[in-house]
């Protein structure tokens, strides 16, 4: 049986994760793998219900603790229901966001301590960590201009989104073995060539 592979794509709003996730999935399909594509929060019945609560603009009074715990609850179900069984079966998993987003948004953005987030996260995911993470860097104003400010997270202040970006950049500096930082100022084709170079490591 082939070894399971867990890859995550991270980045601020409008960074183009979906485009590059499709590219990565295509790479594995061409090699006979059938990647499981998931998103956070979401990809299970209960996690999608939580997603709707988290992104609903009408929930503007949601507290920081509530927000963090809802994200973690969605992740807990996703890990148990989808990620761990898929890895055990030797699947490739490509996720649109994972724990790094929680650290960037709820940690750097909202100001919840990293210790608090990591303590809860360890309870939720156990020893599970991505094998490879791509962070797509984009200036917040440019990213938000691409997609607009429609959901509750997108409607947060410019200062919040600047802190989130700084969080992603900090995480990339601190985790160079796992995280690949990619500038979305470069042409899509050039970014994907960088992604391809790192995906090839799984085929030595």
PDB file of C-alpha atoms in Angstrom:
ATOM      1  CA  UNK A   1       0.000   0.000   0.000  1.00  0.00           C
ATOM      2  CA  UNK A   2       1.236   3.505  -0.829  1.00  0.00           C
ATOM      3  CA  UNK A   3       1.931   5.897   2.022  1.00  0.00           C
ATOM      4  CA  UNK A   4      -0.669   8.563   2.692  1.00  0.00           C
ATOM      5  CA  UNK A   5       0.326  12.151   1.915  1.00  0.00           C
ATOM      6  CA  UNK A   6      -1.160  15.238   3.593  1.00  0.00           C
ATOM      7  CA  UNK A   7      -0.670  18.572   1.801  1.00  0.00           C
ATOM      8  CA  UNK A   8      -2.163  21.909   2.839  1.00  0.00           C
ATOM      9  CA  UNK A   9      -2.572  25.224   1.050  1.00  0.00           C
ATOM     10  CA  UNK A  10      -2.728  28.375   3.154  1.00  0.00           C
ATOM     11  CA  UNK A  11      -2.972  32.095   2.534  1.00  0.00           C
ATOM     12  CA  UNK A  12      -4.994  35.235   3.015  1.00  0.00           C
ATOM     13  CA  UNK A  13      -8.284  36.003   1.288  1.00  0.00           C
ATOM     14  CA  UNK A  14      -8.043  36.063  -2.513  1.00  0.00           C
ATOM     15  CA  UNK A  15      -4.619  34.429  -2.664  1.00  0.00           C
ATOM     16  CA  UNK A  16      -5.648  31.945  -5.357  1.00  0.00           C
ATOM     17  CA  UNK A  17      -5.552  28.753  -3.305  1.00  0.00           C
ATOM     18  CA  UNK A  18      -8.288  27.065  -5.342  1.00  0.00           C
ATOM     19  CA  UNK A  19      -6.379  27.430  -8.623  1.00  0.00           C
ATOM     20  CA  UNK A  20      -3.217  25.913  -7.210  1.00  0.00           C
ATOM     21  CA  UNK A  21      -5.067  23.163  -5.340  1.00  0.00           C
ATOM     22  CA  UNK A  22      -6.565  22.018  -8.649  1.00  0.00           C
ATOM     23  CA  UNK A  23      -3.080  22.036 -10.184  1.00  0.00           C
ATOM     24  CA  UNK A  24      -1.664  19.903  -7.360  1.00  0.00           C
ATOM     25  CA  UNK A  25      -4.579  17.470  -7.591  1.00  0.00           C
ATOM     26  CA  UNK A  26      -3.988  17.110 -11.330  1.00  0.00           C
ATOM     27  CA  UNK A  27      -0.330  16.258 -10.688  1.00  0.00           C
ATOM     28  CA  UNK A  28      -1.264  13.338  -8.442  1.00  0.00           C
ATOM     29  CA  UNK A  29      -4.038  12.096 -10.740  1.00  0.00           C
ATOM     30  CA  UNK A  30      -1.537  11.844 -13.588  1.00  0.00           C
ATOM     31  CA  UNK A  31       0.479   9.529 -11.350  1.00  0.00           C
ATOM     32  CA  UNK A  32      -2.426   7.238 -10.639  1.00  0.00           C
ATOM     33  CA  UNK A  33      -3.368   8.683  -7.250  1.00  0.00           C
ATOM     34  CA  UNK A  34      -6.895   9.776  -6.408  1.00  0.00           C
ATOM     35  CA  UNK A  35      -6.503  12.808  -4.142  1.00  0.00           C
ATOM     36  CA  UNK A  36      -9.068  13.630  -1.479  1.00  0.00           C
ATOM     37  CA  UNK A  37      -9.730  17.362  -1.688  1.00  0.00           C
ATOM     38  CA  UNK A  38     -11.072  18.969   1.468  1.00  0.00           C
ATOM     39  CA  UNK A  39     -11.566  22.436   2.893  1.00  0.00           C
ATOM     40  CA  UNK A  40     -11.538  24.015   6.324  1.00  0.00           C
ATOM     41  CA  UNK A  41     -13.883  24.568   7.889  1.00  0.00           C
ATOM     42  CA  UNK A  42     -16.045  22.034   6.103  1.00  0.00           C
ATOM     43  CA  UNK A  43     -15.979  18.793   4.113  1.00  0.00           C
ATOM     44  CA  UNK A  44     -18.208  16.879   6.535  1.00  0.00           C
ATOM     45  CA  UNK A  45     -21.900  17.403   7.239  1.00  0.00           C
ATOM     46  CA  UNK A  46     -21.353  18.871  10.704  1.00  0.00           C
ATOM     47  CA  UNK A  47     -18.246  20.830   9.703  1.00  0.00           C
ATOM     48  CA  UNK A  48     -20.123  22.476   6.825  1.00  0.00           C
ATOM     49  CA  UNK A  49     -22.874  23.481   9.258  1.00  0.00           C
ATOM     50  CA  UNK A  50     -20.224  25.088  11.468  1.00  0.00           C
ATOM     51  CA  UNK A  51     -18.749  26.825   8.410  1.00  0.00           C
ATOM     52  CA  UNK A  52     -22.078  28.495   7.687  1.00  0.00           C
ATOM     53  CA  UNK A  53     -22.214  29.829  11.243  1.00  0.00           C
ATOM     54  CA  UNK A  54     -18.624  31.098  11.142  1.00  0.00           C
ATOM     55  CA  UNK A  55     -18.946  32.925   7.824  1.00  0.00           C
ATOM     56  CA  UNK A  56     -22.449  34.348   8.247  1.00  0.00           C
ATOM     57  CA  UNK A  57     -22.073  38.182   8.318  1.00  0.00           C
ATOM     58  CA  UNK A  58     -25.061  38.391  10.669  1.00  0.00           C
ATOM     59  CA  UNK A  59     -22.966  36.730  13.390  1.00  0.00           C
ATOM     60  CA  UNK A  60     -20.871  39.869  13.833  1.00  0.00           C
ATOM     61  CA  UNK A  61     -21.090  39.696  17.643  1.00  0.00           C
ATOM     62  CA  UNK A  62     -19.365  36.308  17.761  1.00  0.00           C
ATOM     63  CA  UNK A  63     -16.687  36.294  20.475  1.00  0.00           C
ATOM     64  CA  UNK A  64     -13.089  35.255  19.917  1.00  0.00           C
ATOM     65  CA  UNK A  65     -13.357  32.178  22.136  1.00  0.00           C
ATOM     66  CA  UNK A  66     -16.534  31.062  20.365  1.00  0.00           C
ATOM     67  CA  UNK A  67     -14.897  31.535  16.979  1.00  0.00           C
ATOM     68  CA  UNK A  68     -11.779  29.568  17.922  1.00  0.00           C
ATOM     69  CA  UNK A  69     -13.732  26.678  19.415  1.00  0.00           C
ATOM     70  CA  UNK A  70     -16.027  26.456  16.397  1.00  0.00           C
ATOM     71  CA  UNK A  71     -13.062  26.231  14.027  1.00  0.00           C
ATOM     72  CA  UNK A  72     -11.518  23.548  16.210  1.00  0.00           C
ATOM     73  CA  UNK A  73     -14.787  21.613  16.428  1.00  0.00           C
ATOM     74  CA  UNK A  74     -15.055  21.598  12.635  1.00  0.00           C
ATOM     75  CA  UNK A  75     -11.452  20.392  12.390  1.00  0.00           C
ATOM     76  CA  UNK A  76     -11.945  17.676  14.992  1.00  0.00           C
ATOM     77  CA  UNK A  77     -14.766  16.139  12.966  1.00  0.00           C
ATOM     78  CA  UNK A  78     -12.838  16.460   9.709  1.00  0.00           C
ATOM     79  CA  UNK A  79      -9.744  14.786  11.158  1.00  0.00           C
ATOM     80  CA  UNK A  80     -11.731  11.894  12.611  1.00  0.00           C
ATOM     81  CA  UNK A  81     -14.185  11.389   9.745  1.00  0.00           C
ATOM     82  CA  UNK A  82     -12.057  12.078   6.675  1.00  0.00           C
ATOM     83  CA  UNK A  83      -8.345  12.763   7.160  1.00  0.00           C
ATOM     84  CA  UNK A  84      -7.196   9.893   9.377  1.00  0.00           C
ATOM     85  CA  UNK A  85      -9.124   7.178   7.475  1.00  0.00           C
ATOM     86  CA  UNK A  86      -7.811   8.511   4.156  1.00  0.00           C
ATOM     87  CA  UNK A  87      -4.206   8.552   5.342  1.00  0.00           C
ATOM     88  CA  UNK A  88      -4.594   5.038   6.715  1.00  0.00           C
ATOM     89  CA  UNK A  89      -5.839   3.960   3.278  1.00  0.00           C
ATOM     90  CA  UNK A  90      -2.799   5.505   1.576  1.00  0.00           C
ATOM     91  CA  UNK A  91      -4.667   8.436  -0.007  1.00  0.00           C
ATOM     92  CA  UNK A  92      -3.269  11.814  -0.972  1.00  0.00           C
ATOM     93  CA  UNK A  93      -5.113  14.574   0.903  1.00  0.00           C
ATOM     94  CA  UNK A  94      -5.042  18.174  -0.312  1.00  0.00           C
ATOM     95  CA  UNK A  95      -6.616  20.610   2.129  1.00  0.00           C
ATOM     96  CA  UNK A  96      -7.678  24.211   1.625  1.00  0.00           C
ATOM     97  CA  UNK A  97      -6.480  25.465   5.057  1.00  0.00           C
ATOM     98  CA  UNK A  98      -5.566  23.673   8.275  1.00  0.00           C
ATOM     99  CA  UNK A  99      -3.964  24.632  11.592  1.00  0.00           C
ATOM    100  CA  UNK A 100      -1.728  27.377  10.162  1.00  0.00           C
ATOM    101  CA  UNK A 101      -4.852  29.376   9.292  1.00  0.00           C
ATOM    102  CA  UNK A 102      -6.020  29.153  12.890  1.00  0.00           C
ATOM    103  CA  UNK A 103      -2.669  30.454  14.106  1.00  0.00           C
ATOM    104  CA  UNK A 104      -2.708  33.270  11.533  1.00  0.00           C
ATOM    105  CA  UNK A 105      -6.347  34.358  11.878  1.00  0.00           C
ATOM    106  CA  UNK A 106      -7.233  33.618  15.495  1.00  0.00           C
ATOM    107  CA  UNK A 107      -3.679  34.040  16.797  1.00  0.00           C
ATOM    108  CA  UNK A 108      -1.961  36.863  14.950  1.00  0.00           C
ATOM    109  CA  UNK A 109      -5.199  38.391  13.689  1.00  0.00           C
ATOM    110  CA  UNK A 110      -7.485  38.192  16.726  1.00  0.00           C
ATOM    111  CA  UNK A 111      -4.781  38.124  19.403  1.00  0.00           C
ATOM    112  CA  UNK A 112      -5.448  34.757  21.048  1.00  0.00           C
ATOM    113  CA  UNK A 113      -2.229  33.384  22.509  1.00  0.00           C
ATOM    114  CA  UNK A 114      -0.312  30.870  20.452  1.00  0.00           C
ATOM    115  CA  UNK A 115       0.010  28.623  23.493  1.00  0.00           C
ATOM    116  CA  UNK A 116      -3.782  28.473  23.856  1.00  0.00           C
ATOM    117  CA  UNK A 117      -4.332  27.668  20.176  1.00  0.00           C
ATOM    118  CA  UNK A 118      -1.606  25.029  20.034  1.00  0.00           C
ATOM    119  CA  UNK A 119      -2.818  23.349  23.226  1.00  0.00           C
ATOM    120  CA  UNK A 120      -6.367  22.979  21.892  1.00  0.00           C
ATOM    121  CA  UNK A 121      -5.052  22.019  18.453  1.00  0.00           C
ATOM    122  CA  UNK A 122      -2.976  19.150  19.812  1.00  0.00           C
ATOM    123  CA  UNK A 123      -6.091  17.786  21.497  1.00  0.00           C
ATOM    124  CA  UNK A 124      -7.991  17.999  18.192  1.00  0.00           C
ATOM    125  CA  UNK A 125      -5.406  16.608  15.762  1.00  0.00           C
ATOM    126  CA  UNK A 126      -3.150  14.532  18.028  1.00  0.00           C
ATOM    127  CA  UNK A 127       0.185  13.979  16.292  1.00  0.00           C
ATOM    128  CA  UNK A 128      -1.222  14.728  12.826  1.00  0.00           C
ATOM    129  CA  UNK A 129       0.669  17.380  10.864  1.00  0.00           C
ATOM    130  CA  UNK A 130       0.862  18.154   7.146  1.00  0.00           C
ATOM    131  CA  UNK A 131       3.742  16.653   5.192  1.00  0.00           C
ATOM    132  CA  UNK A 132       3.965  19.811   3.086  1.00  0.00           C
ATOM    133  CA  UNK A 133       2.350  23.237   3.255  1.00  0.00           C
ATOM    134  CA  UNK A 134       2.207  25.952   0.613  1.00  0.00           C
ATOM    135  CA  UNK A 135       1.526  29.494   1.816  1.00  0.00           C
ATOM    136  CA  UNK A 136       0.385  31.809  -0.971  1.00  0.00           C
ATOM    137  CA  UNK A 137       1.362  35.348  -0.036  1.00  0.00           C
ATOM    138  CA  UNK A 138      -0.663  38.318  -1.227  1.00  0.00           C
ATOM    139  CA  UNK A 139      -1.123  41.888  -0.019  1.00  0.00           C
ATOM    140  CA  UNK A 140      -4.446  41.993   1.879  1.00  0.00           C
ATOM    141  CA  UNK A 141      -5.939  44.873  -0.120  1.00  0.00           C
ATOM    142  CA  UNK A 142      -5.162  43.138  -3.400  1.00  0.00           C
ATOM    143  CA  UNK A 143      -6.584  39.830  -2.196  1.00  0.00           C
ATOM    144  CA  UNK A 144      -9.784  41.341  -0.835  1.00  0.00           C
ATOM    145  CA  UNK A 145     -10.256  43.325  -4.047  1.00  0.00           C
ATOM    146  CA  UNK A 146     -10.256  40.040  -5.973  1.00  0.00           C
ATOM    147  CA  UNK A 147     -13.024  38.393  -4.008  1.00  0.00           C
ATOM    148  CA  UNK A 148     -14.796  41.241  -2.273  1.00  0.00           C
ATOM    149  CA  UNK A 149     -15.858  41.497   1.351  1.00  0.00           C
ATOM    150  CA  UNK A 150     -18.849  39.205   1.510  1.00  0.00           C
ATOM    151  CA  UNK A 151     -18.508  36.881   4.516  1.00  0.00           C
ATOM    152  CA  UNK A 152     -17.909  37.640   8.187  1.00  0.00           C
ATOM    153  CA  UNK A 153     -14.140  37.077   7.981  1.00  0.00           C
ATOM    154  CA  UNK A 154     -13.650  39.129   4.816  1.00  0.00           C
ATOM    155  CA  UNK A 155     -15.508  42.014   6.460  1.00  0.00           C
ATOM    156  CA  UNK A 156     -12.942  42.306   9.272  1.00  0.00           C
ATOM    157  CA  UNK A 157     -10.723  45.408   9.345  1.00  0.00           C
ATOM    158  CA  UNK A 158      -7.742  46.044   7.071  1.00  0.00           C
ATOM    159  CA  UNK A 159      -5.533  46.023  10.182  1.00  0.00           C
ATOM    160  CA  UNK A 160      -6.789  42.536  11.030  1.00  0.00           C
ATOM    161  CA  UNK A 161      -5.955  41.235   7.566  1.00  0.00           C
ATOM    162  CA  UNK A 162      -2.477  42.810   7.725  1.00  0.00           C
ATOM    163  CA  UNK A 163      -1.850  40.966  10.995  1.00  0.00           C
ATOM    164  CA  UNK A 164      -3.040  37.728   9.396  1.00  0.00           C
ATOM    165  CA  UNK A 165      -0.591  38.163   6.531  1.00  0.00           C
ATOM    166  CA  UNK A 166       2.215  38.864   8.985  1.00  0.00           C
ATOM    167  CA  UNK A 167       1.202  35.700  10.819  1.00  0.00           C
ATOM    168  CA  UNK A 168       1.527  33.578   7.708  1.00  0.00           C
ATOM    169  CA  UNK A 169       4.931  35.111   6.918  1.00  0.00           C
ATOM    170  CA  UNK A 170       6.096  34.429  10.475  1.00  0.00           C
ATOM    171  CA  UNK A 171       4.936  30.807  10.336  1.00  0.00           C
ATOM    172  CA  UNK A 172       6.770  30.344   7.032  1.00  0.00           C
ATOM    173  CA  UNK A 173      10.016  31.637   8.557  1.00  0.00           C
ATOM    174  CA  UNK A 174       9.635  29.369  11.575  1.00  0.00           C
ATOM    175  CA  UNK A 175       8.797  26.177   9.649  1.00  0.00           C
ATOM    176  CA  UNK A 176      11.055  26.179   6.603  1.00  0.00           C
ATOM    177  CA  UNK A 177      11.237  22.384   6.359  1.00  0.00           C
ATOM    178  CA  UNK A 178       7.461  22.024   6.015  1.00  0.00           C
ATOM    179  CA  UNK A 179       6.289  25.348   4.598  1.00  0.00           C
ATOM    180  CA  UNK A 180       6.961  26.711   1.121  1.00  0.00           C
ATOM    181  CA  UNK A 181       6.240  30.445   0.792  1.00  0.00           C
ATOM    182  CA  UNK A 182       5.059  31.495  -2.673  1.00  0.00           C
ATOM    183  CA  UNK A 183       4.508  35.054  -3.917  1.00  0.00           C
ATOM    184  CA  UNK A 184       1.302  35.481  -5.896  1.00  0.00           C
ATOM    185  CA  UNK A 185       2.796  38.589  -7.533  1.00  0.00           C
ATOM    186  CA  UNK A 186       4.496  36.153  -9.912  1.00  0.00           C
ATOM    187  CA  UNK A 187       2.668  34.681 -12.933  1.00  0.00           C
ATOM    188  CA  UNK A 188       0.477  31.654 -12.162  1.00  0.00           C
ATOM    189  CA  UNK A 189       2.625  29.409 -14.348  1.00  0.00           C
ATOM    190  CA  UNK A 190       5.767  30.377 -12.431  1.00  0.00           C
ATOM    191  CA  UNK A 191       4.090  29.739  -9.076  1.00  0.00           C
ATOM    192  CA  UNK A 192       2.940  26.334 -10.277  1.00  0.00           C
ATOM    193  CA  UNK A 193       6.439  25.413 -11.405  1.00  0.00           C
ATOM    194  CA  UNK A 194       7.570  26.035  -7.831  1.00  0.00           C
ATOM    195  CA  UNK A 195       4.713  23.895  -6.518  1.00  0.00           C
ATOM    196  CA  UNK A 196       5.628  21.134  -8.956  1.00  0.00           C
ATOM    197  CA  UNK A 197       9.240  21.138  -7.793  1.00  0.00           C
ATOM    198  CA  UNK A 198       8.153  20.432  -4.230  1.00  0.00           C
ATOM    199  CA  UNK A 199       5.471  17.878  -5.140  1.00  0.00           C
ATOM    200  CA  UNK A 200       8.103  15.826  -6.934  1.00  0.00           C
ATOM    201  CA  UNK A 201       9.781  15.096  -3.605  1.00  0.00           C
ATOM    202  CA  UNK A 202       7.098  12.468  -2.978  1.00  0.00           C
ATOM    203  CA  UNK A 203       8.298  10.556  -6.025  1.00  0.00           C
ATOM    204  CA  UNK A 204      12.046  10.867  -5.292  1.00  0.00           C
TER     205      UNK A 204
END
